[in-house]
Backbone as numpy.savetxt, mean C-alpha at the origin, in Angstrom:
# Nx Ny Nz CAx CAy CAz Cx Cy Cz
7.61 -17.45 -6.48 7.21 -16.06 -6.34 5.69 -15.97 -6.18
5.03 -16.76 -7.07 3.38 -16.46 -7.02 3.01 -16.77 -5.27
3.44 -17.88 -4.67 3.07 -18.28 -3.53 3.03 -17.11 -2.53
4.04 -16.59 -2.75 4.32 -15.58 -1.48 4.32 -14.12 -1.93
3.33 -14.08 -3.52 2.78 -12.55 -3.34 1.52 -12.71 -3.30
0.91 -14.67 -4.02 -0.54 -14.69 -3.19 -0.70 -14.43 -2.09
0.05 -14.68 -1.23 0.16 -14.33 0.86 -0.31 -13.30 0.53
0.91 -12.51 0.41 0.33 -10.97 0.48 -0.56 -10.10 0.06
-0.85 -10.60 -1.22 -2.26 -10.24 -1.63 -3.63 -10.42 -0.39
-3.56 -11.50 -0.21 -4.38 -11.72 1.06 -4.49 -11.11 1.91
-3.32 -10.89 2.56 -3.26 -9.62 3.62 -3.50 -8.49 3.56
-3.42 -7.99 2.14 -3.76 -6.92 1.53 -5.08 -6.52 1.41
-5.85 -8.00 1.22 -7.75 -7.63 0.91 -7.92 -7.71 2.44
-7.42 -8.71 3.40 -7.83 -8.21 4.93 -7.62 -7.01 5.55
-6.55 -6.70 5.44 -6.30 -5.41 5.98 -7.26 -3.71 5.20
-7.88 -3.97 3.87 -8.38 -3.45 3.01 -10.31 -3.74 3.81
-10.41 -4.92 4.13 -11.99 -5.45 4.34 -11.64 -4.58 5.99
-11.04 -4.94 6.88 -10.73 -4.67 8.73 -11.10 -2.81 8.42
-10.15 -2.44 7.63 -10.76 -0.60 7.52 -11.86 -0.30 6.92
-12.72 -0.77 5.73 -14.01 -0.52 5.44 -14.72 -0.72 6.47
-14.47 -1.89 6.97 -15.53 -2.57 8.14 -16.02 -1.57 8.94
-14.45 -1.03 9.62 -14.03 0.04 10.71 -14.44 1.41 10.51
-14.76 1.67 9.36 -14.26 3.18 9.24 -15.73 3.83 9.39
-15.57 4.95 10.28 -17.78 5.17 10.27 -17.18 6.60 9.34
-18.69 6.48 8.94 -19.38 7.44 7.97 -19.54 8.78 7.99
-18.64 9.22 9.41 -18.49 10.68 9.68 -17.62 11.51 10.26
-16.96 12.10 9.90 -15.53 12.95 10.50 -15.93 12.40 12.33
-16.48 13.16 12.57 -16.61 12.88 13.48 -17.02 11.83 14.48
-16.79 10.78 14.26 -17.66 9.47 14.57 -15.95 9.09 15.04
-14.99 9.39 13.33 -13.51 8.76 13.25 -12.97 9.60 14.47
-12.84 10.73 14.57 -12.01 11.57 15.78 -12.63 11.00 17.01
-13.80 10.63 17.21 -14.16 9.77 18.59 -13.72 8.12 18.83
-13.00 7.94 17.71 -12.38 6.49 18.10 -11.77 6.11 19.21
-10.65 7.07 19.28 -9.21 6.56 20.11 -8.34 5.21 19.50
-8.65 4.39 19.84 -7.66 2.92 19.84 -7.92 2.23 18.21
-9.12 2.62 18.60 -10.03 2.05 16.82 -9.34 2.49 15.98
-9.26 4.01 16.27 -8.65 4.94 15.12 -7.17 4.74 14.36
-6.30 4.24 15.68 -5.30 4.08 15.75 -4.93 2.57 14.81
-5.76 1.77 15.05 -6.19 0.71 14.85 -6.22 0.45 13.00
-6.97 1.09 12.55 -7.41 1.70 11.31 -5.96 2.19 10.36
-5.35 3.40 11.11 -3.84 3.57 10.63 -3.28 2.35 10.93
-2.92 1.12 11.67 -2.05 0.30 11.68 -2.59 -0.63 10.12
-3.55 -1.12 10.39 -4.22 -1.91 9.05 -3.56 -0.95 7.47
-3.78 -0.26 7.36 -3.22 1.33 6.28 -1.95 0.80 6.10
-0.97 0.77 7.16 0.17 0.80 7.25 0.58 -0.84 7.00
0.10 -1.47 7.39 0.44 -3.14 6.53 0.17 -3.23 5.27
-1.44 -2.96 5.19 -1.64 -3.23 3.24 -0.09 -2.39 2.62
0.13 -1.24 2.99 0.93 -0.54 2.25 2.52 -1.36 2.79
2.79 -1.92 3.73 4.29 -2.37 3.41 3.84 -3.66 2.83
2.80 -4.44 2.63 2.58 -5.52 1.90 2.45 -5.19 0.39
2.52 -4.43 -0.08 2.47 -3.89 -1.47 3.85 -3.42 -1.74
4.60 -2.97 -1.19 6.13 -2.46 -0.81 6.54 -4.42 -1.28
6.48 -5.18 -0.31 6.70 -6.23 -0.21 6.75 -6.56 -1.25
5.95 -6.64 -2.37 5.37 -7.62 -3.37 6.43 -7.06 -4.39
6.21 -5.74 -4.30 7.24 -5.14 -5.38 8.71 -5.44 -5.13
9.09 -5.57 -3.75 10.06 -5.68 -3.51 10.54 -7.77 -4.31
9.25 -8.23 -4.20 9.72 -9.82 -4.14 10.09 -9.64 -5.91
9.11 -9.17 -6.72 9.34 -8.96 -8.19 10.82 -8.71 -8.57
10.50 -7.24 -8.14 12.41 -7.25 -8.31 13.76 -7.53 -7.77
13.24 -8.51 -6.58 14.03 -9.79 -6.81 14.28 -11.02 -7.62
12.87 -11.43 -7.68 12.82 -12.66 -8.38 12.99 -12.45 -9.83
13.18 -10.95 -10.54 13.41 -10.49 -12.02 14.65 -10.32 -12.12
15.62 -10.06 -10.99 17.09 -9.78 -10.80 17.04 -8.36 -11.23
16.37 -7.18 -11.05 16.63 -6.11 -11.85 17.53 -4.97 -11.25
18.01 -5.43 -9.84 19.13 -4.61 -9.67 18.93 -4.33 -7.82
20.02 -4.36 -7.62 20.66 -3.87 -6.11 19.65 -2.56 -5.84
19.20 -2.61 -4.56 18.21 -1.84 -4.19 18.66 -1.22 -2.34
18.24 -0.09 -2.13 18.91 0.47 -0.87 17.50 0.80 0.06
16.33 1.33 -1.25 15.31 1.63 -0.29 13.99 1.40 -1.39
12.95 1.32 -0.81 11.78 1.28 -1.82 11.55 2.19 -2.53
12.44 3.49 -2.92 11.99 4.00 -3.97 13.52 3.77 -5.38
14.33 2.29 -4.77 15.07 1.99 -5.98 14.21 0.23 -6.48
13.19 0.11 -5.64 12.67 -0.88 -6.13 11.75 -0.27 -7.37
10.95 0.62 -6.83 9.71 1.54 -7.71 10.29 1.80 -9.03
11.89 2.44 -8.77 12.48 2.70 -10.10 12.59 1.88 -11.16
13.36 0.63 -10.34 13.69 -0.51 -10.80 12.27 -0.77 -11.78
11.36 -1.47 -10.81 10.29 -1.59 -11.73 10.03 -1.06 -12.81
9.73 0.41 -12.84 9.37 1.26 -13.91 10.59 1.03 -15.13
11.95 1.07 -14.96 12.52 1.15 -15.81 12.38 -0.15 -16.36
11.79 -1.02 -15.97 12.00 -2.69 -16.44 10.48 -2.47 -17.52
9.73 -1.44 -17.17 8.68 -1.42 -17.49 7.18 -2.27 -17.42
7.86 -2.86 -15.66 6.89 -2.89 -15.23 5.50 -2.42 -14.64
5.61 -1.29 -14.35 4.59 -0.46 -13.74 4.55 0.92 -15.03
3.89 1.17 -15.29 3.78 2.71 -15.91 3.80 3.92 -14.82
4.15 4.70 -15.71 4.28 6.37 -14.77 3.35 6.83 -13.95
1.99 6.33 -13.82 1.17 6.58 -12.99 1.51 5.28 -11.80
1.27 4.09 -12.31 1.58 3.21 -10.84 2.92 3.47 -10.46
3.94 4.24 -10.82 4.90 4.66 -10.23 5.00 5.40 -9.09
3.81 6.71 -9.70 3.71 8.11 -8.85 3.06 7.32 -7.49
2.15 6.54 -7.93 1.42 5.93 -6.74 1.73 5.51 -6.10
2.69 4.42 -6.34 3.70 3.74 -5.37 4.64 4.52 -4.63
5.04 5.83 -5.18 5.76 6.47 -4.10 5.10 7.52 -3.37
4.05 7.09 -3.92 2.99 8.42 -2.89 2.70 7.27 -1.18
2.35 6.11 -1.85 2.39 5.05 -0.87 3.46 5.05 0.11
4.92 5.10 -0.23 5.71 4.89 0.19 5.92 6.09 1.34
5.48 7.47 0.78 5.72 8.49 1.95 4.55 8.56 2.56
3.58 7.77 2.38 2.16 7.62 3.56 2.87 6.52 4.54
3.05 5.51 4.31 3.87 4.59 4.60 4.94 5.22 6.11
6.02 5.94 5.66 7.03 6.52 6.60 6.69 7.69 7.74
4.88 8.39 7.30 4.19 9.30 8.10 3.49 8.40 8.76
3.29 7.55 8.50 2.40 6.58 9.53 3.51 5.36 10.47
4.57 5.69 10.03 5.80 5.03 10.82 6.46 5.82 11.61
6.56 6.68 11.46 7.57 7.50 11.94 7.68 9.24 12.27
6.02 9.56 11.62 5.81 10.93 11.76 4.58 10.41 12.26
4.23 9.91 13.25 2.66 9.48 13.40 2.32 10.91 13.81
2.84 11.64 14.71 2.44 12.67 15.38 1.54 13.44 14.23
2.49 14.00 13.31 2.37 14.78 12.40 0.60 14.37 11.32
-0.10 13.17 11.26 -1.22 12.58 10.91 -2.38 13.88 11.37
-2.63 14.23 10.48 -4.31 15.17 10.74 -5.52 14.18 10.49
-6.11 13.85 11.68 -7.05 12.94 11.19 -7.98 13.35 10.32
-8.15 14.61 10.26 -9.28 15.35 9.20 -8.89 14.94 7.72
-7.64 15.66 7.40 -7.12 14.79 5.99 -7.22 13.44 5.52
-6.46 12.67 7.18 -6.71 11.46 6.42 -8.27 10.69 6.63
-8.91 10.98 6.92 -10.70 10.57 7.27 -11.07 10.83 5.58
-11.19 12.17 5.25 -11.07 12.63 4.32 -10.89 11.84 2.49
-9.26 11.70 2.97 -8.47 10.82 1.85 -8.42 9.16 1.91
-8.93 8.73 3.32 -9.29 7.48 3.28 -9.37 6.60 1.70
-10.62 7.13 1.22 -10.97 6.69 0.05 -9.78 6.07 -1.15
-9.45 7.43 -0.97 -8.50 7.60 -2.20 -7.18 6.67 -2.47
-6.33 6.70 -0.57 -5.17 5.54 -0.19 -5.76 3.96 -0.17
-7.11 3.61 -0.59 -7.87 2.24 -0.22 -8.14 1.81 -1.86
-8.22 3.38 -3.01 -7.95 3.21 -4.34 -6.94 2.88 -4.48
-5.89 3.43 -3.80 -4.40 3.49 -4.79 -4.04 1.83 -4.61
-4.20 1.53 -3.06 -3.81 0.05 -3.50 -4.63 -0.74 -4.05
-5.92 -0.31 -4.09 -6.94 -1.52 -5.04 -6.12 -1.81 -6.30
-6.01 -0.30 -6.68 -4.95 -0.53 -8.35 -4.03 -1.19 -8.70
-2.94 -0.90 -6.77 -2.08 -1.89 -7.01 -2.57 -3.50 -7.18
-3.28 -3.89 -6.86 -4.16 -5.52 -5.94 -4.27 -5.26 -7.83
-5.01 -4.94 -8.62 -5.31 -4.94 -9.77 -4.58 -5.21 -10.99
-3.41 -4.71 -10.90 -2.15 -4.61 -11.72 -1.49 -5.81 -11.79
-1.55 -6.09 -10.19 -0.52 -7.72 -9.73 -1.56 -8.77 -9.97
-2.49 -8.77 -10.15 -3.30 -10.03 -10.90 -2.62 -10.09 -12.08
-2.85 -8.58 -12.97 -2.32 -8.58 -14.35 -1.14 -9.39 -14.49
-0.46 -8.68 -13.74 1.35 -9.19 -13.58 1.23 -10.59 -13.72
0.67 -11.04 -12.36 0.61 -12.74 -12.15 0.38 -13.54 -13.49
-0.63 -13.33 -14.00 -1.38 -13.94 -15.15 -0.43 -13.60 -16.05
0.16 -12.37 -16.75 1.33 -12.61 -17.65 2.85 -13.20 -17.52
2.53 -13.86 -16.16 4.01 -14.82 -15.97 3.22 -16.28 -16.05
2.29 -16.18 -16.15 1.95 -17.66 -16.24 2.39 -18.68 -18.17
């Protein structure tokens, strides 16, 4: 298990370093991207199914139960008491950024998300933060 949520961890700080790198310093700088911009949501959209991922490998490799979609993994977790009620909320806040950037791209206000940038680049730091924890108490 550690091997292949270290992977993903990795992918997680690249895809995390590729949007800081990327991201300029002004609403308007981001709405003049085009491809960049686009670019920026794809990176978003990996860290976040690579965090999906990780959770998903846990509650496999914990056996904690038959799962249909990532928000019976999230459960799973929480009720195992792995995650607390806040990395819960987070993880499924992830999960419906996640399916708007899959599947509702249209629907994306770049103003909001320019905006909230910050905040979706916190939520998974926390996650990246937690799964060290995790790691180190299976050792």
């Amino acid at each position: 298990m550690d091997g292949r949520i270290q992977h993903k961890k990795e992918l997680i700080d690249r895809s995390l370093k590729i949007i800081r790198e990327n991201l300029p310093g002004s609403l308007e700088k981001f709405l003049q991207m085009g491809l960049e911009k686009d670019g920026i949501y794809k990176q978003l959209e990996f860290a976040i199914q690579n965090v999906l991922d990780i959770c998903n490998e846990i509650n496999f490799s914990l056996e904690l139960g038959i799962v249909v979609g990532y928000d019976d993994i999230v459960g799973n977790l929480h009720k195992a008491k792995i995650i607390d009620d806040s990395l819960k909320e987070k993880l499924k806040f992830l999960i419906q950024l996640r399916e708007v950037l899959i599947y509702n791209y249209d629907l994306i206000q770049d103003e909001i998300a320019f905006k909230n940038m910050p905040e979706y680049l916190a939520i998974i730091e926390d996650f990246l933060a937690f799964i060290q924890r995790f790691l180190e108490g299976q050792k």
